[in-house]
Coordinates of C-alpha atoms and ligand atoms in Angstrom, one line a residue:
Chain A
M1 CA 0.0 0.0 0.0
S2 CA 1.6 3.2 -1.0
A3 CA -0.4 6.3 -0.6
V4 CA 0.0 9.3 -3.0
L5 CA -0.3 12.9 -1.9
V6 CA -0.9 15.6 -4.6
V7 CA -0.7 19.3 -3.8
A8 CA -3.0 21.6 -5.8
D9 CA -1.9 24.8 -7.5
H10 CA -3.9 28.0 -7.4
R11 CA -3.4 31.7 -8.0
Q12 CA -5.5 34.8 -7.5
G13 CA -8.6 33.0 -6.5
E14 CA -8.6 30.3 -9.1
L15 CA -7.3 26.7 -9.3
R16 CA -4.8 26.3 -12.1
D17 CA -5.5 23.6 -14.7
V18 CA -2.6 21.6 -13.5
S19 CA -4.5 20.8 -10.3
Y20 CA -7.0 18.7 -12.2
E21 CA -4.1 17.1 -14.2
L22 CA -2.4 16.3 -10.9
V23 CA -5.5 14.4 -9.8
S24 CA -5.2 12.2 -13.0
A25 CA -1.4 11.7 -12.5
G26 CA -1.9 10.9 -8.8
D27 CA -4.9 8.6 -9.5
G28 CA -2.7 6.6 -12.0
L29 CA 0.0 6.1 -9.4
A30 CA -2.5 5.2 -6.6
E31 CA -4.2 2.7 -8.8
Q32 CA -0.9 1.0 -9.9
S33 CA 0.3 0.8 -6.3
G34 CA -3.0 0.0 -4.7
G35 CA -2.8 3.0 -2.3
D36 CA -5.1 5.9 -1.5
L37 CA -5.0 9.2 -3.2
H38 CA -4.8 12.2 -0.9
L39 CA -5.0 15.8 -2.0
A40 CA -3.9 19.0 -0.3
V41 CA -5.2 22.5 -0.8
V42 CA -3.1 25.1 0.9
G43 CA -4.2 28.7 1.1
G44 CA -6.9 30.6 -0.7
D45 CA -10.6 29.7 -0.7
V46 CA -9.8 26.1 0.5
D47 CA -13.4 25.0 0.9
R48 CA -14.4 26.0 -2.7
F49 CA -11.2 24.5 -4.0
A50 CA -11.8 21.3 -2.2
D51 CA -15.3 21.0 -3.6
E52 CA -14.0 21.7 -7.1
L53 CA -11.3 19.0 -6.7
D54 CA -13.6 16.4 -5.2
L55 CA -13.1 14.2 -8.2
A56 CA -13.2 10.5 -8.9
G57 CA -10.2 8.7 -7.5
V58 CA -9.5 11.1 -4.7
D59 CA -10.0 9.5 -1.3
A60 CA -9.2 12.4 1.0
I61 CA -8.8 16.1 0.7
H62 CA -6.9 18.0 3.4
T63 CA -7.6 21.7 3.6
I64 CA -5.1 24.1 5.1
A65 CA -6.5 27.6 5.4
R66 CA -3.4 29.7 5.5
G67 CA -3.2 33.0 3.7
E68 CA -4.8 33.9 0.3
E69 CA -1.9 33.4 -2.0
F70 CA 1.1 31.0 -2.4
N71 CA 3.9 31.4 0.1
H72 CA 6.6 28.9 -0.2
D73 CA 7.3 28.7 3.6
V74 CA 3.7 27.9 4.3
Y75 CA 3.7 25.3 1.4
V76 CA 6.9 23.7 2.5
E77 CA 5.8 23.3 6.2
S78 CA 2.3 22.2 5.3
T79 CA 3.4 19.6 2.9
E80 CA 6.1 18.3 5.2
Q81 CA 3.6 18.0 8.1
L82 CA 1.0 16.3 5.9
V83 CA 3.6 13.8 4.7
E84 CA 4.5 13.0 8.3
S85 CA 0.9 12.4 9.0
I86 CA -0.2 10.5 5.9
E87 CA 3.2 8.9 5.1
P88 CA 2.6 8.8 1.3
T89 CA 5.2 7.0 -0.8
Y90 CA 4.8 9.7 -3.5
V91 CA 4.3 13.4 -3.2
L92 CA 3.2 15.1 -6.5
G93 CA 3.1 18.8 -7.3
P94 CA 3.0 21.0 -10.3
N95 CA 6.2 21.9 -12.3
S96 CA 4.9 25.4 -12.3
V97 CA 6.9 28.5 -11.3
N98 CA 5.4 28.1 -7.8
G99 CA 6.0 24.4 -7.8
L100 CA 9.7 25.0 -8.4
D101 CA 9.7 27.5 -5.6
Y102 CA 8.7 24.9 -2.9
L103 CA 9.0 21.3 -4.0
P104 CA 12.8 21.2 -4.0
A105 CA 12.7 22.4 -0.4
V106 CA 10.1 19.8 0.5
A107 CA 12.3 17.0 -0.9
N108 CA 15.3 18.4 0.9
R109 CA 13.5 18.6 4.3
L110 CA 12.1 15.1 3.9
G111 CA 15.4 13.7 2.6
R112 CA 13.7 12.2 -0.4
P113 CA 14.8 12.1 -4.0
L114 CA 13.3 14.7 -6.3
V115 CA 12.5 14.4 -9.9
T116 CA 11.2 17.5 -11.7
D117 CA 9.2 18.0 -14.9
A118 CA 8.0 14.4 -15.3
I119 CA 5.9 13.6 -18.4
D120 CA 5.1 10.0 -17.5
L121 CA 5.0 8.0 -14.3
E122 CA 4.8 4.2 -13.8
T123 CA 5.0 2.3 -10.6
D124 CA 4.7 -1.2 -9.3
G125 CA 4.3 0.2 -5.8
D126 CA 8.0 -0.1 -5.1
R127 CA 10.0 1.0 -8.1
L128 CA 9.0 4.2 -9.8
E129 CA 9.9 4.9 -13.4
L130 CA 9.7 8.5 -14.6
T131 CA 10.1 9.9 -18.0
R132 CA 11.4 13.4 -18.6
E133 CA 13.0 15.4 -21.4
C134 CA 16.5 16.6 -21.8
Y135 CA 18.2 19.0 -24.1
G136 CA 15.2 21.1 -24.8
G137 CA 13.1 18.1 -25.8
K138 CA 15.6 16.6 -28.2
V139 CA 15.7 13.4 -26.2
E140 CA 13.7 11.7 -23.5
T141 CA 15.1 9.7 -20.6
T142 CA 13.7 7.3 -18.1
I143 CA 14.8 7.4 -14.5
E144 CA 14.1 4.8 -11.9
L145 CA 14.1 5.0 -8.2
E146 CA 13.2 2.8 -5.3
G147 CA 10.7 3.8 -2.6
E148 CA 9.7 7.3 -1.6
A149 CA 9.9 10.4 -3.9
V150 CA 8.9 13.9 -4.5
V151 CA 7.9 14.6 -8.1
S152 CA 6.8 17.7 -10.1
V153 CA 4.8 16.9 -13.1
R154 CA 4.8 18.9 -16.3
E155 CA 1.7 21.0 -17.0
G156 CA -0.6 19.9 -19.8
E157 CA 0.7 16.3 -19.9
W158 CA -2.0 14.5 -18.1
P159 CA -5.7 14.8 -19.0
A160 CA -7.7 16.9 -16.5
A161 CA -9.8 14.8 -14.2
T162 CA -13.5 15.8 -14.5
E163 CA -15.6 13.0 -13.0
P164 CA -17.2 14.0 -9.6
G165 CA -16.0 12.0 -6.6
D166 CA -16.9 11.6 -3.0
A167 CA -13.7 12.3 -1.0
S168 CA -13.6 13.0 2.7
I169 CA -12.9 16.7 3.1
E170 CA -11.2 17.7 6.4
P171 CA -9.2 20.6 7.6
F172 CA -5.6 19.8 8.5
D173 CA -3.9 21.7 11.3
V174 CA -0.3 22.9 10.6
T175 CA 2.1 24.6 12.9
I176 CA 4.0 27.3 11.1
D177 CA 7.0 28.8 12.6
E178 CA 6.3 32.5 11.8
D179 CA 10.0 33.3 12.4
A180 CA 11.0 31.0 9.7
V181 CA 8.9 32.9 7.1
G182 CA 11.5 35.0 5.4
S183 CA 9.7 36.2 2.3
T184 CA 6.7 38.4 1.9
V185 CA 4.6 38.7 -1.2
T186 CA 3.8 42.4 -1.6
G187 CA 1.7 42.3 -4.8
F188 CA 1.1 41.1 -8.3
E189 CA 1.5 43.0 -11.5
E190 CA 0.3 42.1 -15.0
V191 CA 2.8 42.8 -17.8
T192 CA 0.8 45.1 -19.9
G193 CA 1.2 47.8 -22.4
G194 CA 2.8 47.7 -25.8
D195 CA 1.5 48.4 -29.3
V196 CA -0.5 45.3 -30.2
D197 CA -2.5 42.5 -28.7
I198 CA -1.2 39.4 -30.3
T199 CA -4.0 37.3 -28.9
E200 CA -6.4 39.2 -31.2
A201 CA -4.5 38.4 -34.4
D202 CA -5.8 35.9 -37.0
V203 CA -2.4 35.4 -38.5
L204 CA 0.9 35.4 -36.6
V205 CA 4.3 35.4 -38.1
S206 CA 6.4 34.3 -35.1
I207 CA 10.2 34.6 -35.0
G208 CA 12.8 32.8 -32.8
R209 CA 16.5 32.7 -32.2
G210 CA 17.1 31.4 -35.7
I211 CA 16.9 35.0 -36.9
E212 CA 20.4 35.5 -35.2
D213 CA 20.6 39.3 -35.3
E214 CA 18.4 42.2 -34.5
E215 CA 19.0 43.8 -37.9
N216 CA 17.6 40.6 -39.6
L217 CA 14.2 41.3 -38.0
D218 CA 13.4 43.6 -40.9
L219 CA 13.1 40.5 -43.0
V220 CA 10.3 39.1 -40.9
R221 CA 8.7 42.5 -40.5
D222 CA 8.5 42.6 -44.3
L223 CA 6.9 39.2 -44.3
A224 CA 4.3 40.2 -41.7
D225 CA 3.5 43.2 -43.8
A226 CA 3.2 41.2 -47.0
L227 CA 0.8 38.7 -45.3
E228 CA -1.0 41.5 -43.4
A229 CA -0.1 39.4 -40.3
T230 CA 1.1 40.4 -36.8
L231 CA 4.6 39.8 -35.6
S232 CA 5.2 37.7 -32.5
S233 CA 8.2 35.9 -31.1
S234 CA 9.7 33.3 -28.8
R235 CA 11.3 34.4 -25.6
P236 CA 15.0 35.0 -26.5
I237 CA 13.9 37.8 -29.0
V238 CA 12.2 39.6 -26.1
D239 CA 15.0 38.8 -23.7
N240 CA 17.4 40.5 -26.1
G241 CA 15.2 43.5 -26.2
W242 CA 14.5 43.2 -29.9
L243 CA 10.7 43.1 -29.5
P244 CA 8.6 44.3 -26.6
P245 CA 7.3 41.8 -24.0
N246 CA 3.7 41.9 -25.3
R247 CA 5.0 40.1 -28.5
Q248 CA 6.1 37.0 -26.6
V249 CA 4.2 33.8 -27.0
G250 CA 4.4 31.1 -24.4
Q251 CA 4.1 30.1 -20.8
S252 CA 5.3 33.4 -19.4
G253 CA 4.1 35.4 -22.4
K254 CA 0.7 35.2 -24.2
V255 CA -1.4 32.3 -25.1
V256 CA -2.5 32.7 -28.7
T257 CA -5.0 30.8 -30.9
P258 CA -4.7 32.3 -34.4
D259 CA -6.0 30.7 -37.6
V260 CA -2.5 30.5 -38.8
Y261 CA 0.8 30.5 -36.8
V262 CA 4.0 30.6 -38.8
A263 CA 6.9 29.6 -36.5
I264 CA 10.2 30.7 -38.1
G265 CA 13.5 29.6 -36.5
I266 CA 11.7 28.5 -33.3
S267 CA 12.6 25.1 -31.8
G268 CA 9.4 24.5 -30.0
A269 CA 10.5 24.3 -26.4
V270 CA 7.7 23.2 -24.0
Q271 CA 7.3 26.7 -22.6
H272 CA 6.8 28.1 -26.1
V273 CA 4.4 25.4 -27.2
A274 CA 2.3 26.0 -24.1
G275 CA 1.4 29.4 -25.7
M276 CA 0.6 28.4 -29.3
K277 CA -0.5 24.8 -29.5
G278 CA -4.1 25.8 -29.8
S279 CA -3.5 27.6 -33.1
D280 CA -5.7 26.2 -36.0
T281 CA -2.9 25.7 -38.5
I282 CA 0.7 25.7 -37.5
V283 CA 3.5 26.1 -40.1
A284 CA 7.2 25.6 -39.1
I285 CA 10.2 26.9 -41.0
N286 CA 13.3 25.3 -39.5
T287 CA 16.6 23.9 -40.7
D288 CA 16.3 21.1 -38.1
P289 CA 13.9 18.4 -39.3
D290 CA 13.8 16.9 -35.8
A291 CA 13.1 20.2 -33.9
P292 CA 10.3 19.5 -31.3
I293 CA 8.1 22.1 -33.1
M294 CA 7.6 19.5 -35.9
D295 CA 5.6 17.4 -33.4
I296 CA 2.8 19.9 -33.4
A297 CA 3.2 21.5 -36.8
D298 CA 0.7 20.8 -39.6
Y299 CA 3.0 21.9 -42.4
A300 CA 6.8 22.4 -42.5
I301 CA 9.7 23.6 -44.6
H302 CA 13.0 22.1 -43.5
D303 CA 15.1 24.8 -44.9
D304 CA 17.0 28.0 -44.1
L305 CA 14.7 30.9 -43.2
F306 CA 17.1 33.3 -44.9
D307 CA 16.2 31.5 -48.2
V308 CA 12.6 30.7 -47.6
V309 CA 11.4 34.0 -46.1
P310 CA 12.6 36.2 -49.0
A311 CA 11.1 33.8 -51.5
L312 CA 7.8 33.9 -49.6
I313 CA 7.7 37.7 -49.6
E314 CA 8.2 37.6 -53.3
Q315 CA 5.1 35.4 -53.7
F316 CA 3.0 38.2 -52.2
E317 CA 4.5 41.1 -54.2
Chain B
M1 CA 28.7 42.1 0.6
K2 CA 29.8 38.9 -1.1
L3 CA 28.0 37.3 -4.0
L4 CA 28.3 33.6 -5.0
V5 CA 27.1 32.7 -8.5
A6 CA 26.7 29.0 -9.4
V7 CA 27.7 28.6 -13.0
K8 CA 27.7 25.4 -15.0
E9 CA 29.0 24.4 -18.4
V10 CA 26.2 22.6 -20.2
A11 CA 26.3 20.3 -23.2
T12 CA 24.7 21.4 -26.5
V13 CA 23.6 18.9 -29.1
E14 CA 23.9 19.1 -32.9
D15 CA 20.7 18.8 -35.0
S16 CA 21.6 15.2 -35.9
F17 CA 23.0 13.0 -33.2
E18 CA 23.1 9.4 -32.0
V19 CA 22.4 8.1 -28.5
D20 CA 25.0 5.8 -27.0
G21 CA 23.5 3.8 -24.1
T22 CA 21.9 6.3 -21.7
E23 CA 23.9 9.3 -23.1
I24 CA 24.2 11.3 -26.3
D25 CA 27.3 10.2 -28.2
D26 CA 30.1 12.6 -27.4
R27 CA 30.8 13.3 -31.0
Y28 CA 27.6 15.3 -31.3
L29 CA 28.1 17.4 -28.2
G30 CA 29.3 20.9 -27.8
A31 CA 29.6 23.0 -24.7
R32 CA 28.6 26.5 -23.5
L33 CA 28.2 28.4 -20.3
N34 CA 24.6 27.7 -19.3
E35 CA 22.3 30.4 -20.7
W36 CA 20.5 31.1 -17.5
D37 CA 23.8 31.4 -15.6
E38 CA 25.0 34.1 -17.9
Y39 CA 22.1 36.3 -16.7
A40 CA 22.8 35.4 -13.0
L41 CA 26.5 36.3 -13.5
E42 CA 25.7 39.6 -15.2
E43 CA 23.3 40.5 -12.4
A44 CA 26.1 39.8 -9.9
V45 CA 28.7 41.8 -11.8
Q46 CA 26.2 44.7 -12.1
L47 CA 25.7 44.7 -8.4
R48 CA 29.4 45.0 -7.8
E49 CA 29.7 47.7 -10.4
A50 CA 26.9 49.6 -8.6
G51 CA 28.9 49.4 -5.4
V52 CA 26.3 47.1 -3.7
A53 CA 28.6 44.1 -3.7
D54 CA 32.3 43.9 -3.1
E55 CA 33.1 40.6 -4.5
V56 CA 31.7 38.1 -7.1
V57 CA 32.8 34.5 -6.7
T58 CA 31.6 31.7 -9.1
V59 CA 31.3 28.1 -8.1
T60 CA 31.2 25.3 -10.6
V61 CA 30.8 21.5 -10.1
G62 CA 32.6 20.1 -13.1
P63 CA 35.8 18.6 -14.5
E64 CA 38.8 20.4 -15.8
E65 CA 37.4 20.7 -19.3
H66 CA 34.8 23.1 -17.9
E67 CA 37.5 25.7 -17.1
Q68 CA 37.0 27.2 -20.5
S69 CA 33.5 28.3 -19.4
I70 CA 34.8 29.3 -16.0
R71 CA 37.4 31.5 -17.6
K72 CA 34.6 33.0 -19.7
A73 CA 32.7 33.9 -16.5
L74 CA 35.9 35.5 -15.1
A75 CA 36.4 37.4 -18.3
K76 CA 32.9 38.8 -18.0
G77 CA 33.7 40.2 -14.6
A78 CA 33.7 37.6 -11.8
D79 CA 36.5 38.2 -9.4
R80 CA 37.5 34.6 -8.7
A81 CA 36.3 31.1 -9.2
V82 CA 35.9 27.8 -7.3
R83 CA 35.7 24.6 -9.2
V84 CA 34.8 21.4 -7.3
W85 CA 35.7 18.0 -8.7
D86 CA 36.4 14.6 -7.3
D87 CA 36.8 11.1 -8.4
A88 CA 33.5 10.4 -6.7
L89 CA 31.8 12.9 -9.0
A90 CA 33.5 11.5 -12.1
D91 CA 32.2 8.0 -11.2
A92 CA 28.6 9.1 -10.6
D93 CA 26.4 8.5 -13.7
L94 CA 23.7 10.9 -12.7
L95 CA 24.2 13.8 -10.4
D96 CA 20.8 14.4 -8.8
V97 CA 19.6 17.5 -6.9
R98 CA 20.6 16.0 -3.6
A99 CA 24.2 15.5 -4.7
K100 CA 24.6 18.9 -6.2
T101 CA 23.0 20.4 -3.1
D102 CA 25.5 18.7 -0.8
V103 CA 28.5 19.8 -2.8
L104 CA 27.3 23.4 -3.1
R105 CA 26.5 23.5 0.6
A106 CA 30.1 22.9 1.5
V107 CA 31.2 25.8 -0.7
V108 CA 28.5 28.1 0.7
E109 CA 29.6 27.2 4.2
E110 CA 33.2 28.0 3.3
E111 CA 32.5 31.3 1.4
E112 CA 29.6 32.6 3.5
P113 CA 28.1 34.7 0.8
D114 CA 25.3 37.2 1.5
L115 CA 23.5 36.4 -1.7
V116 CA 23.7 33.3 -4.0
L117 CA 22.6 33.6 -7.6
T118 CA 21.9 30.6 -9.8
G119 CA 20.2 30.2 -13.2
V120 CA 16.5 29.1 -13.1
Q121 CA 17.6 25.8 -14.8
S122 CA 20.3 24.3 -16.9
G123 CA 19.8 24.0 -20.6
D124 CA 20.7 20.3 -20.8
D125 CA 19.0 18.5 -17.9
S126 CA 16.6 21.2 -16.9
W127 CA 16.1 20.1 -13.3
G128 CA 15.3 23.7 -12.2
A129 CA 15.7 22.7 -8.6
T130 CA 19.2 23.1 -7.3
G131 CA 19.0 26.7 -6.2
V132 CA 15.9 26.3 -3.9
A133 CA 17.1 23.0 -2.5
L134 CA 20.5 24.6 -1.7
A135 CA 18.8 27.5 0.0
D136 CA 16.8 25.2 2.2
E137 CA 19.8 23.1 3.0
V138 CA 22.0 26.0 4.2
G139 CA 19.1 27.8 5.9
Y140 CA 19.0 30.8 3.5
Q141 CA 15.8 32.4 2.2
W142 CA 15.0 32.1 -1.5
A143 CA 13.0 33.0 -4.5
A144 CA 12.7 31.1 -7.7
V145 CA 12.4 32.5 -11.3
V146 CA 13.4 36.0 -10.6
N147 CA 13.2 38.5 -13.5
D148 CA 13.9 41.7 -11.6
L149 CA 16.1 42.5 -8.6
E150 CA 16.3 46.0 -7.0
H151 CA 19.9 47.0 -6.6
D152 CA 19.4 48.2 -3.1
L153 CA 20.1 45.4 -0.6
A154 CA 21.1 47.8 2.1
D155 CA 18.4 47.0 4.6
G156 CA 19.1 43.3 4.3
T157 CA 16.2 42.6 2.0
A158 CA 16.1 41.7 -1.7
S159 CA 13.1 43.1 -3.5
V160 CA 12.4 40.9 -6.4
R161 CA 9.9 40.1 -9.1
R162 CA 9.1 36.5 -9.7
E163 CA 7.9 35.7 -13.2
L164 CA 4.7 33.6 -13.0
E165 CA 2.8 32.1 -15.9
G166 CA 0.8 34.2 -18.2
G167 CA 2.6 37.5 -18.0
V168 CA 1.9 37.9 -14.3
E169 CA 4.7 39.0 -11.9
E170 CA 4.8 38.5 -8.2
L171 CA 6.5 41.2 -6.1
T172 CA 8.3 39.6 -3.2
D173 CA 10.7 40.8 -0.4
V174 CA 13.2 38.2 0.5
E175 CA 15.4 38.5 3.6
L176 CA 19.2 38.0 3.2
P177 CA 21.1 35.8 3.1
A178 CA 19.2 34.3 0.2
V179 CA 19.4 32.3 -3.0
L180 CA 17.7 33.7 -6.1
T181 CA 17.3 31.6 -9.2
V182 CA 17.6 34.1 -12.1
Q183 CA 15.5 34.1 -15.2
T184 CA 16.7 35.1 -18.7
G185 CA 15.8 38.6 -19.7
I186 CA 16.6 40.1 -16.2
N187 CA 19.4 42.0 -17.9
Q188 CA 21.5 42.0 -21.1
P189 CA 24.6 39.9 -20.5
R190 CA 27.7 41.5 -21.8
Y191 CA 30.3 40.1 -24.1
A192 CA 33.7 39.5 -22.7
S193 CA 36.1 42.3 -23.7
M194 CA 39.6 41.6 -24.9
R195 CA 40.9 43.2 -21.7
G196 CA 38.5 41.0 -19.7
I197 CA 39.7 37.9 -21.4
R198 CA 43.4 38.8 -20.7
Q199 CA 42.6 39.6 -17.1
A200 CA 40.7 36.3 -16.6
Q201 CA 43.9 34.4 -17.2
R202 CA 45.4 35.9 -14.1
K203 CA 42.3 35.5 -11.8
E204 CA 42.2 32.9 -9.1
L205 CA 40.5 29.6 -10.0
A206 CA 40.7 27.4 -7.0
V207 CA 40.1 23.6 -7.5
K208 CA 38.8 21.7 -4.6
D209 CA 38.1 18.0 -4.1
F210 CA 35.9 16.4 -1.5
S211 CA 38.5 16.1 1.1
A212 CA 39.4 19.8 0.8
L213 CA 35.7 20.5 1.4
G214 CA 35.2 17.9 4.2
L215 CA 32.8 16.0 2.0
D216 CA 32.3 12.3 2.1
P217 CA 32.1 10.4 -1.3
S218 CA 28.8 9.1 -0.3
A219 CA 27.4 12.6 -0.8
V220 CA 27.0 11.8 -4.5
E221 CA 25.5 8.3 -4.1
G222 CA 22.2 9.2 -5.6
S223 CA 19.1 7.2 -5.5
L224 CA 18.2 7.8 -9.1
E225 CA 19.2 5.6 -12.0
R226 CA 19.0 6.7 -15.6
T227 CA 17.8 3.6 -17.4
A228 CA 17.2 4.8 -20.9
M229 CA 17.6 7.7 -23.3
Y230 CA 16.0 7.8 -26.7
E231 CA 14.7 10.2 -29.4
P232 CA 11.0 10.7 -28.7
E233 CA 8.8 8.9 -31.1
S234 CA 7.4 11.7 -33.3
E235 CA 3.6 11.8 -33.0
S236 CA 3.7 14.3 -35.8
D237 CA 1.7 14.0 -39.0
V238 CA 3.3 17.1 -40.4
A239 CA 3.2 17.6 -44.1
V240 CA 6.7 18.6 -45.3
W241 CA 7.2 20.5 -48.5
E242 CA 10.3 19.6 -50.3
G243 CA 12.2 21.3 -53.1
S244 CA 13.9 24.6 -53.7
S245 CA 13.1 27.6 -51.5
D246 CA 11.0 29.0 -54.4
E247 CA 9.0 25.8 -54.6
T248 CA 8.5 25.4 -50.8
A249 CA 7.6 29.1 -50.5
G250 CA 5.2 28.7 -53.4
A251 CA 3.5 25.8 -51.6
L252 CA 3.2 27.8 -48.4
A253 CA 1.9 30.8 -50.3
D254 CA -0.8 28.6 -51.8
L255 CA -1.8 27.3 -48.4
L256 CA -1.9 30.8 -46.9
R257 CA -4.1 32.0 -49.7
E258 CA -6.4 29.0 -49.3
K259 CA -6.7 30.0 -45.6
G260 CA -7.6 33.5 -46.7
V261 CA -4.4 35.2 -45.6
A262 CA -3.5 38.3 -47.6
P263 CA -5.7 37.5 -50.6
Ligands
FAD1 C1 10.3 29.4 -16.5 C2 10.5 29.5 -18.0 C3 9.6 30.2 -18.8 C4 9.7 30.3 -20.2 N1 8.8 31.0 -20.9 C5 8.9 31.0 -22.2 C6 7.9 31.7 -23.1 O1 6.9 32.2 -22.6 N2 8.1 31.7 -24.4 C7 9.2 31.1 -25.0 O2 9.2 31.1 -26.3 N3 10.1 30.5 -24.3 C8 10.0 30.5 -22.9 N4 11.0 29.9 -22.2 C9 12.3 29.6 -22.9 C10 12.3 28.2 -23.6 O3 12.7 27.2 -22.7 C11 13.3 28.3 -24.8 O4 14.6 28.6 -24.3 C12 12.9 29.2 -25.9 O5 11.5 29.1 -26.2 C13 13.8 29.0 -27.1 O6 13.5 29.9 -28.1 P1 13.7 29.6 -29.6 O7 13.0 28.4 -30.1 O8 13.6 30.9 -30.4 O9 15.3 29.3 -29.6 P2 16.1 27.9 -29.8 O10 15.6 26.9 -29.0 O11 17.5 28.3 -29.8 O12 15.7 27.5 -31.3 C14 16.2 28.1 -32.5 C15 15.7 27.3 -33.7 O13 16.0 28.0 -34.9 C16 16.4 27.0 -35.8 N5 17.2 27.8 -36.8 C17 18.5 28.3 -36.5 N6 18.9 28.9 -37.6 C18 18.0 28.8 -38.6 C19 17.8 29.2 -39.9 N7 18.8 29.9 -40.5 N8 16.7 28.9 -40.6 C20 15.7 28.2 -40.0 N9 15.8 27.7 -38.7 C21 16.9 28.0 -38.0 C22 17.1 26.0 -35.0 O14 17.1 24.7 -35.7 C23 16.3 25.9 -33.7 O15 15.3 24.9 -33.8 C24 10.9 29.8 -20.8 C25 11.8 29.1 -20.0 C26 11.6 28.9 -18.7 C27 12.6 28.2 -17.9

């Protein structure tokens, strides 16, 4: 019997999608190992969150009403104390920005091995096999470990659990050493401003690191003009200051769903794909035929953008 | 104020490569200073230039070959470097977060920095966890995925912005000493100048093994085992246009017109 504990993720009053995906991932492990699935909701509107996460497969929900928003000290202490009480073999959390802010400390406190960004999990109750990507998605690896573990799971990899359940919902008392809380959240800010709203565009010409130099951007600007499309980009282009932040597509940028998304010199890292996989038609122009972007592209040209883009502009002149 | 920056040399992979056992075949690997660490280093150097910090020390867990990347960090402005290597590390086939944390803890205890900066993740293995695990291990405060740091640490607090998903930033005050994991875009990393490269050759690069740091070889006996590495099976049903760039551009133009783009 090896119990599984999953910790939900929420922000600014809403559960994040990964919370429902964690239920699926946790349910899978609990079923394979014949243990119970426990779920923890820490902070925020815990009662509402518990109701929303009372889904098939979940045996018990533990609510910890501490603060409105995520605080890593509260999360670390809560998770640690829950683990001591439930003794789950596996602790699962999100590989979100907040997940990465507390799960490594949880694993460290508990003296358990940590595996981050898992995309597949398999257990016989004793040995856990995890799949994760390396080198920006170029290869996958499997990792095995014996016994207890802390795991963060990639967002969007498991289906969201939807079936209603009948878990027991109970508050869990934690003791938080207020002196140990050394960070204070003072607010949130949305990155706004800029000239266009790329989420409104029907056609996006999106450029990545393959463009190499700022001065080469004119080439894709010309293409966007010729196609009457809007210019967007992957993160490095914004990091370099070549385009403003409101042009960035991806996990930390905008989520876009245009009719046509033309990805030029973009490898298709998971954080980029998170922002554009919902596009109707995806076209990739990339010299690397095995770039991860090919997995979600509908059409592709495996060629140098500096040859293809000028030829394409010519087609519309 | 002393700053410690954890920098790592990461492997880069060519477009075409082969897997050999549970590793990518060496022949297809290159090396670079980890992208995220370049931003962490730049932030540290800027803090020293602003007079907020007095010294920037880098720490690297890696073999002698990695000194090329360490010299690069010195050329970009770090004052001195520590490199940790040991037979025990050379023998380990997978360095997990636990092992890295134990090794770095020994260096933090020796250096006693006020602020430790790491990258959010490394570009090869992408664990994204060492900075926070280290902070917890040495009893420092921390913040993960920082994309802004106020250069005023005078009152013992670091005011940072954490970059959350969906273009939302969290404003957080973190008490020092602390570990911050730095996100790309926080600054514009400089190129090393010729003068910097010359000076780097004369800067101190101390090499320490486990006995020098009082570490036991068991520190790297991880509990994880890498059992396979493979190229993911492509689920793609992508239609690839072949031919000259005129031909492929023509095919794409037809598709775009069909979709009603720029009729
Ligand atoms: C917490 C976190 C959040 C992140 N958020 C985001 C985000 O919101 N958005 C985002 O995009 N990234 C994000 N990233 C970064 C992400 O991991 C990748 O580093 C980034 O997406 C890579 O951008 P790229 O594809 O442009 O560059 P690369 O990965 O370097 O790819 C460049 C591509 O161009 C191709 N290429 C090169 N030259 C040519 C040529 N001449 N012709 C054609 N093709 C060429 C190459 O084959 C390669 O595939 C985030 C990372 C982290 C850790």
